[in-house]
Short mmCIF file of N, CA and C in Angstrom, two decimals:
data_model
loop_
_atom_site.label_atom_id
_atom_site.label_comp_id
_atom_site.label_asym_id
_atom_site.label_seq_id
_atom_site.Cartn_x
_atom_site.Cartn_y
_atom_site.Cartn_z
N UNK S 1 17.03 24.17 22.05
CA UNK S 1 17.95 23.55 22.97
C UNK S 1 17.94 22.04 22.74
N UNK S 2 19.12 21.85 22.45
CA UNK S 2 19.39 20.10 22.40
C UNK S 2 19.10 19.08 23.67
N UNK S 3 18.12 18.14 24.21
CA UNK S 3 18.17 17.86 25.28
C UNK S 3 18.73 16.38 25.25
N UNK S 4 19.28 15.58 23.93
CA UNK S 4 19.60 14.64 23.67
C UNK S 4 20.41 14.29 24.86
N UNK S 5 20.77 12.85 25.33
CA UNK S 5 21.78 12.38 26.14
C UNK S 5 22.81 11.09 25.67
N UNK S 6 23.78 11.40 25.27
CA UNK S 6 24.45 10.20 24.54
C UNK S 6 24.25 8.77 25.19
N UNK S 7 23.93 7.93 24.39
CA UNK S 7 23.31 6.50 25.00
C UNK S 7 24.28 6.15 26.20
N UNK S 8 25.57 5.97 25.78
CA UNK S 8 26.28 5.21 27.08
C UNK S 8 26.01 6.01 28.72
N UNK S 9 25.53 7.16 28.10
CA UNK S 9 25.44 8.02 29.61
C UNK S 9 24.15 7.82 30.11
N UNK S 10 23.09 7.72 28.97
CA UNK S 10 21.76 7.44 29.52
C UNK S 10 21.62 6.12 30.00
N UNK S 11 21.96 5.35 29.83
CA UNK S 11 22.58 3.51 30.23
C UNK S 11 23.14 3.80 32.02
N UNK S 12 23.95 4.73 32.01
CA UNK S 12 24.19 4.83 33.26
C UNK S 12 23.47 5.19 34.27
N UNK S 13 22.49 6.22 33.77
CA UNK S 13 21.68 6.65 34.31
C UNK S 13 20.84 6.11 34.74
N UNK S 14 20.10 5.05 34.01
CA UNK S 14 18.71 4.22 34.07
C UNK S 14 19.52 2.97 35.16
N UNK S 15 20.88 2.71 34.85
CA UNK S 15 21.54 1.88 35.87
C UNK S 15 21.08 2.32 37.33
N UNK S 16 22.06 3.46 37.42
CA UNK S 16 21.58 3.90 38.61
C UNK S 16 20.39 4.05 38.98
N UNK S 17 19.37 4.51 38.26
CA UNK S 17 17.37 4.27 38.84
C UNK S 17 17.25 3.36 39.65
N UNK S 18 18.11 1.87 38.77
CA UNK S 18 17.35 0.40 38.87
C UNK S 18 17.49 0.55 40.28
N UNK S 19 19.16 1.39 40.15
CA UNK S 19 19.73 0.25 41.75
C UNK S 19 18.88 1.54 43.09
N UNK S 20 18.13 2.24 43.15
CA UNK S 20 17.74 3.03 44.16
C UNK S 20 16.15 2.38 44.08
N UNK S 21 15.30 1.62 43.17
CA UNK S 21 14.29 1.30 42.84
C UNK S 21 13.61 0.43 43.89
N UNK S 22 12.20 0.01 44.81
CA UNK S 22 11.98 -0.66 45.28
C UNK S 22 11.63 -2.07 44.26
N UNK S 23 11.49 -3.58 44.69
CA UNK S 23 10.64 -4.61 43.50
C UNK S 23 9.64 -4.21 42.87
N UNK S 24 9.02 -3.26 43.29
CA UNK S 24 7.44 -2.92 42.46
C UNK S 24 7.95 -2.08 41.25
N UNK S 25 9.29 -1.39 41.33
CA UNK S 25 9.19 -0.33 40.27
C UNK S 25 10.20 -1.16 39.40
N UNK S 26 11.29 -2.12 40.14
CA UNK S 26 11.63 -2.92 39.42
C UNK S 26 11.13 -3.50 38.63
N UNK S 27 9.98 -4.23 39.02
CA UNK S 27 9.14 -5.15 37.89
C UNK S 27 8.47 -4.10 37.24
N UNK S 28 8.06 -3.38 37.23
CA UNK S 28 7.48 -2.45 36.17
C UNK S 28 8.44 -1.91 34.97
N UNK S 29 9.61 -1.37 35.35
CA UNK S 29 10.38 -1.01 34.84
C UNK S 29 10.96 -2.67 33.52
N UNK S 30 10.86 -3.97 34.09
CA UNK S 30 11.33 -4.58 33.56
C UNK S 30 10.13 -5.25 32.56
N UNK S 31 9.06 -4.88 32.90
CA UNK S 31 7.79 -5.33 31.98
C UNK S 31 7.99 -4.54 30.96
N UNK S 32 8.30 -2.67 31.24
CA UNK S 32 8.49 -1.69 30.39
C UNK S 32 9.56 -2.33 29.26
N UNK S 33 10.48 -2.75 29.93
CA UNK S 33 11.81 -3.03 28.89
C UNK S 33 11.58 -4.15 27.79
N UNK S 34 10.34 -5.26 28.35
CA UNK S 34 10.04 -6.12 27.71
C UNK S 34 9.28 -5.95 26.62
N UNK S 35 8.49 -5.09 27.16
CA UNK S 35 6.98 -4.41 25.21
C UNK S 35 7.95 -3.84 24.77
N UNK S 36 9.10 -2.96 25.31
CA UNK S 36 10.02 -2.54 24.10
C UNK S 36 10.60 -3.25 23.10
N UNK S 37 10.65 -4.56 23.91
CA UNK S 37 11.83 -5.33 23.05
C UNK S 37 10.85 -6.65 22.53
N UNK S 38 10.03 -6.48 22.89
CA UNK S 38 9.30 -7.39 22.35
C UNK S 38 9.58 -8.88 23.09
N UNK S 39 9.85 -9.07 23.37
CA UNK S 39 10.28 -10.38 24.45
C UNK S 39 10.16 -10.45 25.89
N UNK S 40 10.58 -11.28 26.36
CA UNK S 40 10.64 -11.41 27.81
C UNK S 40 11.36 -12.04 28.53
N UNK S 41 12.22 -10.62 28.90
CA UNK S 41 13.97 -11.03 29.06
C UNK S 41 14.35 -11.76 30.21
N UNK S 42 12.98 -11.25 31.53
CA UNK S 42 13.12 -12.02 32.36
C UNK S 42 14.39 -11.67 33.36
N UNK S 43 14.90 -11.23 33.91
CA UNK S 43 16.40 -10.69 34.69
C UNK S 43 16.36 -10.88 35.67
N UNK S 44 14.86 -11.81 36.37
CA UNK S 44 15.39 -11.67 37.87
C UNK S 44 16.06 -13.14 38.08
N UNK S 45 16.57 -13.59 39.12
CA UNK S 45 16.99 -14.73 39.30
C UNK S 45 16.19 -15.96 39.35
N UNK S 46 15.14 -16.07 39.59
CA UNK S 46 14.30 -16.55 40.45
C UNK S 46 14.33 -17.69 38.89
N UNK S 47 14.11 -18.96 39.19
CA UNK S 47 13.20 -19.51 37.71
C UNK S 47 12.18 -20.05 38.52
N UNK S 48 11.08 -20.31 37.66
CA UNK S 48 9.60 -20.73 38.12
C UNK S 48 9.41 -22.44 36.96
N UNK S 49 9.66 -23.51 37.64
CA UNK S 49 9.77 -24.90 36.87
C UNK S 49 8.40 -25.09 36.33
N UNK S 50 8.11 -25.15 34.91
CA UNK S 50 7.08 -25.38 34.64
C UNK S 50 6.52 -26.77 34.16
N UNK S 51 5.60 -27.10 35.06
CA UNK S 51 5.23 -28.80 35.00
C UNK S 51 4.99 -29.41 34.27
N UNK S 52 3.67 -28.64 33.42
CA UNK S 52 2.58 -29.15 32.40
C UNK S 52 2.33 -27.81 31.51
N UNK S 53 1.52 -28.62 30.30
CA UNK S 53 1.34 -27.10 29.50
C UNK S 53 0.36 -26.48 29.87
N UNK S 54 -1.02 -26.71 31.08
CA UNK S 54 -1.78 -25.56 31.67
C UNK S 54 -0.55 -24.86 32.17
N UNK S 55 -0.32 -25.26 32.91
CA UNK S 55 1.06 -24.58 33.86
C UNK S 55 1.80 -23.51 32.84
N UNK S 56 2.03 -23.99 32.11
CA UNK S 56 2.56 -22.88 30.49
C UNK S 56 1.78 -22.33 30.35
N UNK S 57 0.60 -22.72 30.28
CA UNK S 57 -0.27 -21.35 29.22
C UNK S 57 -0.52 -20.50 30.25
N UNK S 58 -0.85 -20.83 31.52
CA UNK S 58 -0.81 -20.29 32.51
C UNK S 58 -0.31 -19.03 32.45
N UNK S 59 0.84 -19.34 32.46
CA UNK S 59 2.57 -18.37 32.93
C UNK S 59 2.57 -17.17 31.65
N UNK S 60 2.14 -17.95 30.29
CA UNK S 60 2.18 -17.01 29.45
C UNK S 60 1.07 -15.94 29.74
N UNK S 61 0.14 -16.07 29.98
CA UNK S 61 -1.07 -15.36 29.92
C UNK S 61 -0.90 -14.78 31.02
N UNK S 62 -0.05 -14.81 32.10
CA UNK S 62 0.20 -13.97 32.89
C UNK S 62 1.04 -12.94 32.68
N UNK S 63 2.03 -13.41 31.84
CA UNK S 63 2.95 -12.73 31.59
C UNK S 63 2.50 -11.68 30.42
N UNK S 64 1.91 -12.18 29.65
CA UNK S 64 1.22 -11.35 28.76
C UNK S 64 -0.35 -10.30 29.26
N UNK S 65 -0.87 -10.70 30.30
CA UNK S 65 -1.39 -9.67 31.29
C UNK S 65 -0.66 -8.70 31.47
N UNK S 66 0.88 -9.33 31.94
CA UNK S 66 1.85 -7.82 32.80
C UNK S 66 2.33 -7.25 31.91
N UNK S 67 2.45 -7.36 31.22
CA UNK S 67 3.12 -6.54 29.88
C UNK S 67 2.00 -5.60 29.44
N UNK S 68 1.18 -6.18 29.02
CA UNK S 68 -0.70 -5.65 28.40
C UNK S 68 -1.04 -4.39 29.76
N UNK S 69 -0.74 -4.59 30.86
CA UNK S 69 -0.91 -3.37 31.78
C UNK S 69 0.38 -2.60 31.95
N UNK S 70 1.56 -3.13 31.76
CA UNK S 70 2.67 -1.94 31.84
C UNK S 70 2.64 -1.17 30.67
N UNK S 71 2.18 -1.99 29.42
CA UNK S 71 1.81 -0.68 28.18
C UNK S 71 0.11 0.01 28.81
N UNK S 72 -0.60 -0.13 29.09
CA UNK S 72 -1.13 0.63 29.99
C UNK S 72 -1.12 1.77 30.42
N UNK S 73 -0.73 1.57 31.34
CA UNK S 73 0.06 2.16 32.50
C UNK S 73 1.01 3.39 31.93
N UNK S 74 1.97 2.96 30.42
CA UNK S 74 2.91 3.70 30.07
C UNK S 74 2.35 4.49 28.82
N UNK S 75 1.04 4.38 28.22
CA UNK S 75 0.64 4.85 27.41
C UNK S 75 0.45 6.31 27.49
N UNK S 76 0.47 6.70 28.00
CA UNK S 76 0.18 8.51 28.40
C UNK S 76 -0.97 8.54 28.85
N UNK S 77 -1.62 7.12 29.36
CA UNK S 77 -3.20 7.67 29.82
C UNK S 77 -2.90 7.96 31.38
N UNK S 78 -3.08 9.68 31.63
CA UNK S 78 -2.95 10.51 32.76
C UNK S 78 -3.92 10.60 33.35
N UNK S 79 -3.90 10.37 34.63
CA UNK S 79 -5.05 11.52 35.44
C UNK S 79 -5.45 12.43 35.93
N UNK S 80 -5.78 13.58 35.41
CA UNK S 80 -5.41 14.73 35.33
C UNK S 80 -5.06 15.58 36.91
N UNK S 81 -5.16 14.65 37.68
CA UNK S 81 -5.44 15.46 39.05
C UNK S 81 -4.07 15.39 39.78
N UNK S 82 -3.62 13.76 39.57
CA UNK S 82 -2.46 13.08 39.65
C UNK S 82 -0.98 13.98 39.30
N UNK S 83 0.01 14.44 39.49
CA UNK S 83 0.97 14.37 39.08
C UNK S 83 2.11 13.33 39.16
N UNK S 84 2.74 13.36 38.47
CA UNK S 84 3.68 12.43 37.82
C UNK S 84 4.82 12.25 38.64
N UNK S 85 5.17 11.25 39.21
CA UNK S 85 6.08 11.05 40.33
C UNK S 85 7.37 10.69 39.35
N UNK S 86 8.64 10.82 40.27
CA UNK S 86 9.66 11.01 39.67
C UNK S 86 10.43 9.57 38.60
N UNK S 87 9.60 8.18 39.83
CA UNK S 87 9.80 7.20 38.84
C UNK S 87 9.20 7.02 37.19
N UNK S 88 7.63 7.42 37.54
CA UNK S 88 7.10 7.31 36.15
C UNK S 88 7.81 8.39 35.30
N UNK S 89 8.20 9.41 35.77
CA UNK S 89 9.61 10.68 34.66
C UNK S 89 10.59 9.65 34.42
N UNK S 90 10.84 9.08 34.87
CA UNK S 90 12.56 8.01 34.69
C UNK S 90 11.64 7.42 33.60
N UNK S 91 10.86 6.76 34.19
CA UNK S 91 9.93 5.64 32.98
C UNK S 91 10.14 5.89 31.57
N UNK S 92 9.53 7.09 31.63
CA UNK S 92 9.00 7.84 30.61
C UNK S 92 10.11 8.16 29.49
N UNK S 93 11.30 8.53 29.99
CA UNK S 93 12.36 9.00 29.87
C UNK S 93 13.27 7.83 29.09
N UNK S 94 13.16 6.88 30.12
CA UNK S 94 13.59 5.25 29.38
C UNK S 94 12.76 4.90 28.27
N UNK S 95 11.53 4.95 28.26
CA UNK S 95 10.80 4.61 26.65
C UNK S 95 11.00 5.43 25.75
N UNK S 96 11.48 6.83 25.78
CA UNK S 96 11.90 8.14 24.39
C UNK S 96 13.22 6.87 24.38
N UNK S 97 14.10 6.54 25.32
CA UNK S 97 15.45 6.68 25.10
C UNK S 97 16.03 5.34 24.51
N UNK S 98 15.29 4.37 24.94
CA UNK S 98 15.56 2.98 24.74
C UNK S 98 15.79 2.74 23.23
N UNK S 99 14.38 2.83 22.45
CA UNK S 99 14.63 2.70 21.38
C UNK S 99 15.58 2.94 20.57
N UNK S 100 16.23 4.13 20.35
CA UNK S 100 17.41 5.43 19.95
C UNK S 100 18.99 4.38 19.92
N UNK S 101 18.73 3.20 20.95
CA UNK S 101 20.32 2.93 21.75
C UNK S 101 20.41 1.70 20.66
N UNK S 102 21.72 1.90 20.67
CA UNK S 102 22.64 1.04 19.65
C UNK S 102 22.50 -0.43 20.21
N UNK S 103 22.31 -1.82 19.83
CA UNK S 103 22.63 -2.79 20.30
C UNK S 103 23.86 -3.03 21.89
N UNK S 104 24.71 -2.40 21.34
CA UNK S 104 25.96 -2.62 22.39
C UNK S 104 25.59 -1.36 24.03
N UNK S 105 24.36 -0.42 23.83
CA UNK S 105 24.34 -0.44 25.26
C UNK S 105 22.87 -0.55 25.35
N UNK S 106 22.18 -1.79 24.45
CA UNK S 106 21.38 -2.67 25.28
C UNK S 106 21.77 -3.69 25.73
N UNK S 107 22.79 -4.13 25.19
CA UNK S 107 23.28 -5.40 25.93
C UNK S 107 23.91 -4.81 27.16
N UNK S 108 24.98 -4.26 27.31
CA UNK S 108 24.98 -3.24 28.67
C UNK S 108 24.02 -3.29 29.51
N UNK S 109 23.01 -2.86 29.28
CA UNK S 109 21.96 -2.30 30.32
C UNK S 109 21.73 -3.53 30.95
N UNK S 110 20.90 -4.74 30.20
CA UNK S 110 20.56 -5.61 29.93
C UNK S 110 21.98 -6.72 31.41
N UNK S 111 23.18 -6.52 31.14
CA UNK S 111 23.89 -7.27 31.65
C UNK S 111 24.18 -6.14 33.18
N UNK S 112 24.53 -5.01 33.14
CA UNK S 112 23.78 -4.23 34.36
C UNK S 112 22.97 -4.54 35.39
N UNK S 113 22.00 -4.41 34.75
CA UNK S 113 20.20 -5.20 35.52
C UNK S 113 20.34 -6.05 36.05
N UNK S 114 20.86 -7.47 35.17
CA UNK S 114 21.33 -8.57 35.94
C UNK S 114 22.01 -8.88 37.45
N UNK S 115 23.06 -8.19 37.19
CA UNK S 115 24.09 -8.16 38.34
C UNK S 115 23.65 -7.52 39.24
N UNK S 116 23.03 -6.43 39.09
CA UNK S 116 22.16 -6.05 40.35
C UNK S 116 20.79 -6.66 41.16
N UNK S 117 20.15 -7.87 40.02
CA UNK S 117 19.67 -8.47 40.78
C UNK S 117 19.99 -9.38 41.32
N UNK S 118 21.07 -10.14 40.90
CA UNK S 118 21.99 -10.96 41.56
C UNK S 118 22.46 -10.14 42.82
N UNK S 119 22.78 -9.17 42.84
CA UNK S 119 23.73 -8.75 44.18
C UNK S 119 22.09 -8.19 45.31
N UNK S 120 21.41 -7.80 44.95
CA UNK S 120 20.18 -7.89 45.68
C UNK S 120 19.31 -9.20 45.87
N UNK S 121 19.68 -9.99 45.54
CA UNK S 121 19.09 -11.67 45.92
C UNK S 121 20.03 -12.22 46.68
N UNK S 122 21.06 -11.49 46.52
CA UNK S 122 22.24 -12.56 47.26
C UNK S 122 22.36 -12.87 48.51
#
């Protein structure tokens, strides 16, 4: 059985997650998107002015903490007693799927995300 989902539909899908998501699964979800992509895309509104370069190295090493525990976290290390709640299935689901997607619906997603945190900050 084929369980593939054509990218633009899986884009929609993970859309819709974001927007039912509390901030905690938000930021997880967006740390997730970041070890994917190797960067740090950063989507929420907020900017944080950085003063000095402690203040930088600071921010990096934090940021590189949250990333270093959302691969963690997303590595398959289970506990066996635990079952798997429906966000970490979305999670999970977004890391098979992400990779697979063509440039044009990561930028999608990517400009998606945005606007929804804009319209939830607003």
């Amino acid at each position: 059985m084929d369980l593939r989902i054509p990218p633009f539909r899986a884009v929609r899908m993970v859309i819709h997650w974001f927007s039912l998501w509390d901030n905690l699964e938000r930021q997880l979800f967006l740390s997730t998107l970041s070890s994917l992509e190797g960067i740090d895309p950063h989507l929420s509104t907020e900017q944080q002015p950085i003063t000095d370069s402690n203040d930088y190295n600071d921010n990096v090493s934090d940021q590189m903490m949250d990333i270093f525990l959302a691969d963690l976290m997303n590595s398959n290390l289970q506990i066996n007693y635990a079952p798997s709640t429906v966000f970490e299935c979305q999670l999970r689901s977004f890391r098979n799927w992400y990779p697979q997607w063509p440039m044009e619906q990561r930028l999608q997603l990517a400009y998606s995300l945005k606007e929804i945190q804009l319209r939830s900050t607003g």
